Tab-separated table of C-alpha atoms in Angstrom:
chain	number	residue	atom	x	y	z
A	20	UNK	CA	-45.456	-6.095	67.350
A	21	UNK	CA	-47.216	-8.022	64.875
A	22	UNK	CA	-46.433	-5.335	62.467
A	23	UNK	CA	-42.537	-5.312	63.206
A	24	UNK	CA	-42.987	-9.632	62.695
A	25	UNK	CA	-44.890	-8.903	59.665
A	26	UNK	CA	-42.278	-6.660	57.986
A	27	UNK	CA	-39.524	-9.009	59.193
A	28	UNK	CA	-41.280	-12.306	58.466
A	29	UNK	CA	-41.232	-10.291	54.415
A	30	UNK	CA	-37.696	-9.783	54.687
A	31	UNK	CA	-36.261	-13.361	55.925
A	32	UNK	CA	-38.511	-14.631	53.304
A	33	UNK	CA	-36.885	-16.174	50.256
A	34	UNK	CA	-39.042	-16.605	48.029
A	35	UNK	CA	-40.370	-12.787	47.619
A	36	UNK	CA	-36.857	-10.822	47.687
A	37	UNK	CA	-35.035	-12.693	44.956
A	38	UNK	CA	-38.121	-12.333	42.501
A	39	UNK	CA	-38.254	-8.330	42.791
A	40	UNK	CA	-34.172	-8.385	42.712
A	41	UNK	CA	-34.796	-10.244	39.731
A	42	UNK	CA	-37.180	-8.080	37.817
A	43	UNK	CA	-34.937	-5.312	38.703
A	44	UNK	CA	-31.825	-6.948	37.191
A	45	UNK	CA	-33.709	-7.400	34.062
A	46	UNK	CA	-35.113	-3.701	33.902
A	47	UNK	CA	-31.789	-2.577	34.498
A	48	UNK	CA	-29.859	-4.915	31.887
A	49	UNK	CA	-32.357	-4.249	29.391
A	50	UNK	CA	-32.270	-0.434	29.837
A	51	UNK	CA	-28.457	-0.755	29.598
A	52	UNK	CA	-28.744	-2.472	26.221
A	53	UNK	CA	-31.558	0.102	25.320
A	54	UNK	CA	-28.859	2.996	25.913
A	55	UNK	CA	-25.946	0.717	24.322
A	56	UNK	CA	-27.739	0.518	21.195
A	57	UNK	CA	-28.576	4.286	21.199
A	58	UNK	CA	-25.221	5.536	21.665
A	59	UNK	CA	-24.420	2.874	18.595
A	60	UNK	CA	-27.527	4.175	16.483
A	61	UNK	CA	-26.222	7.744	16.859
A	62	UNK	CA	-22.504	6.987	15.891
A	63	UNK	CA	-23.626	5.440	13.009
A	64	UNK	CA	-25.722	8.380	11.843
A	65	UNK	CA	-22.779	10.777	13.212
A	66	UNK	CA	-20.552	9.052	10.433
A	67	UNK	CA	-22.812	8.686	7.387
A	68	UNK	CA	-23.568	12.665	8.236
A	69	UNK	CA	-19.550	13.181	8.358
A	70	UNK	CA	-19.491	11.005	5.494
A	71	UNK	CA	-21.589	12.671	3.421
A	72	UNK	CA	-20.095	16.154	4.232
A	73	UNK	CA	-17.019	15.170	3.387
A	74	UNK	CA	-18.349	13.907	-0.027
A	75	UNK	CA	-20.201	16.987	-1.047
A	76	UNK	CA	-16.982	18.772	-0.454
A	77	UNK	CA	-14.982	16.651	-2.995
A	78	UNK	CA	-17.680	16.972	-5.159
A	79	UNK	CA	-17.150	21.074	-4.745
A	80	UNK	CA	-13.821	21.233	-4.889
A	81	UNK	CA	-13.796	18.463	-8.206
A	82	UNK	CA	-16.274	20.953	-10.007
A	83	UNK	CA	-13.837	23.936	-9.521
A	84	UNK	CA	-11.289	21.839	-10.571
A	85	UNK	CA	-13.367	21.027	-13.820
A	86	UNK	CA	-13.948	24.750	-13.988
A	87	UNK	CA	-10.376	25.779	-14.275
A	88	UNK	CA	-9.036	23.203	-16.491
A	89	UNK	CA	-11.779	23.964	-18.975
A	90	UNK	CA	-10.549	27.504	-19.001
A	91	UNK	CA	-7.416	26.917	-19.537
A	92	UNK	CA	-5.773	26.607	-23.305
A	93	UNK	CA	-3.564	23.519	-23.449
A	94	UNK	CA	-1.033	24.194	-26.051
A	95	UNK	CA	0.067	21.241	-27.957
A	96	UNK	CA	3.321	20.190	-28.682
A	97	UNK	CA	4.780	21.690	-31.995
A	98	UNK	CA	4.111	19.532	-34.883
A	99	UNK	CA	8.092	18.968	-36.127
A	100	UNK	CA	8.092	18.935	-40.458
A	101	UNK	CA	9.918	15.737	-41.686
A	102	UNK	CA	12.808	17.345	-43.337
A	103	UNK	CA	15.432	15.822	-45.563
A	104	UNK	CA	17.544	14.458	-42.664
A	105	UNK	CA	15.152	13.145	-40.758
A	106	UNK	CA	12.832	10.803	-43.005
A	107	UNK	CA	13.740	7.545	-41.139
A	108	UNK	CA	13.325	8.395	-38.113
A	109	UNK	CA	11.033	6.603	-35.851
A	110	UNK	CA	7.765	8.878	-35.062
A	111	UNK	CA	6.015	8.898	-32.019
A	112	UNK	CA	2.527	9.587	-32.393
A	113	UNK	CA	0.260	10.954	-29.187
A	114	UNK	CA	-4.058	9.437	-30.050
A	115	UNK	CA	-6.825	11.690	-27.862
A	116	UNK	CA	-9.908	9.801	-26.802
A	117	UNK	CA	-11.580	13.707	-27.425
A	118	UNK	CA	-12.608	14.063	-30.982
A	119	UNK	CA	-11.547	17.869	-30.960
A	120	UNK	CA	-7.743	17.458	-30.492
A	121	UNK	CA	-5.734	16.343	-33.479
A	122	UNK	CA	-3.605	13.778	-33.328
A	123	UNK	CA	0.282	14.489	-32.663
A	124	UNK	CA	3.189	13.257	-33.673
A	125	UNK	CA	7.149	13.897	-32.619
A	126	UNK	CA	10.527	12.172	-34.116
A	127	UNK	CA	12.113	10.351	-31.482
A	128	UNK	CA	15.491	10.837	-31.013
A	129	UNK	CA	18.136	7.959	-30.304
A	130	UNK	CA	20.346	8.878	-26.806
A	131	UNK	CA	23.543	7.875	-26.955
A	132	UNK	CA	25.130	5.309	-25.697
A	133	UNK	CA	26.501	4.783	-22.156
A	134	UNK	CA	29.879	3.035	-21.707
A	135	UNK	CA	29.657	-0.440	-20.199
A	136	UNK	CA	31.136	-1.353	-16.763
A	137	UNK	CA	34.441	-3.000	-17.424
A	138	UNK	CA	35.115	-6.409	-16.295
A	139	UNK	CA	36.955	-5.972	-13.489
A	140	UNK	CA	33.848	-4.873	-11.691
A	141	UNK	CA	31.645	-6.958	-12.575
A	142	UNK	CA	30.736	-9.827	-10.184
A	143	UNK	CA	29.979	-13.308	-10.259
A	144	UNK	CA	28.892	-16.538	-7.906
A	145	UNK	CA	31.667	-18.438	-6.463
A	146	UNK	CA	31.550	-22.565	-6.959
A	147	UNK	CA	33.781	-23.240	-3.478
A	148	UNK	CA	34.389	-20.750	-1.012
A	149	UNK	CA	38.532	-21.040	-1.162
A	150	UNK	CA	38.632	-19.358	2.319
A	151	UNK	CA	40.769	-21.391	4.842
A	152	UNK	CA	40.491	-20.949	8.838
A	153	UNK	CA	43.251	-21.849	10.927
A	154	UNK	CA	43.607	-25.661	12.011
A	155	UNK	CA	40.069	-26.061	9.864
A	156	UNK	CA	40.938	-27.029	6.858
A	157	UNK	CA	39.013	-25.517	3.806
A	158	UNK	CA	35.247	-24.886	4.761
A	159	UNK	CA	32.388	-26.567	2.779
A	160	UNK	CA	29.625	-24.157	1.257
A	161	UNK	CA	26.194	-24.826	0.951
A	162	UNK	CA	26.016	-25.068	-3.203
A	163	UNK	CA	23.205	-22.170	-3.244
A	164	UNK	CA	25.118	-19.886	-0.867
A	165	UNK	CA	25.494	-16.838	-2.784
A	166	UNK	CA	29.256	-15.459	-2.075
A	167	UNK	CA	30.404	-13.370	-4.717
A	168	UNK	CA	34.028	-12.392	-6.057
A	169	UNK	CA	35.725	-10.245	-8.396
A	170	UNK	CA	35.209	-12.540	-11.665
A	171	UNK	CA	38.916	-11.731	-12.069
A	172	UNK	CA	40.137	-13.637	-9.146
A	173	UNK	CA	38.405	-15.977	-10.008
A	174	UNK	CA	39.525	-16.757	-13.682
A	175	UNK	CA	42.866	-16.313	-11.834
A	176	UNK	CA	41.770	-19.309	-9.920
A	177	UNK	CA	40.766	-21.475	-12.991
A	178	UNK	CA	44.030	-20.854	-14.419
A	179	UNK	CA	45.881	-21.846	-11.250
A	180	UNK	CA	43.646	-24.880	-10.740
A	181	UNK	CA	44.240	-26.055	-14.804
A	182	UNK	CA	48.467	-25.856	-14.335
């Protein structure tokens, strides 16, 4: 029996069971931060590696890239002679950074000219909104307010408003 008091008397005691239930929280919180900062280590090295894939793949594909153009032949734009009709023309002259291309230079050529709206449809602000709601009276506009109008209306308007 003392045994049976023994092992009792260890449980009902305070003072032991909290300390081990302590250590224990502590092992197990620090192992869970131990694993936390793992599984972060790891992702960080699993993006630099994906990182640095994808860059070396750029870097392939760029140098193919850099391959092919410098096969290719770029053919320049056809150097146009100055003849008699054209010697006041403005030119338009293309300047390589590359030593190797020469420069080039085209006449420009005026386009013609595109008809202009006509007047009618052409819009501008109104100074007082002339708008009148029943049993209102004529309503007041804030000065900014940006209602527009046919500008023909409203030089009709003026002309009214001047007789």
């Amino acid at each position: 029996m003392e045994e049976i008091d023994e092992a009792s008397s260890t449980r009902l005691c305070p003072s032991k069971a909290p300390r081990s239930l302590m250590k224990w929280r502590k092992r197990v919180k620090s192992e869970y931060m131990r694993l936390r900062q793992l599984k972060r280590i790891r992702k960080a090295e699993e993006v630099k590696a994906l990182f640095l894939s994808n860059r070396h793949k750029i870097e392939g594909r760029t140098d193919l890239l850099n391959e092919e153009w410098s096969k290719l032949r770029i053919q320049s734009i056809p150097f146009s002679t100055s003849s008699g009709s054209l010697p006041n023309k403005k030119q338009c002259m293309v300047e390589f950074g590359f030593p190797s291309f020469p420069n080039q230079a085209v006449a420009m050529r005026p386009l013609t000219t595109v008809a202009g709206i006509p007047f009618m449809y052409s819009w501008s602000p109104l100074q007082q909104n002339f708008m009148v709601k029943k049993n209102m009276g004529p309503q007041k506009e804030h000065p900014h307010s940006h209602r527009l109008t046919p500008s023909r209306t409203r030089t009709a308007l003026q002309s009214e408003s001047t007789r």
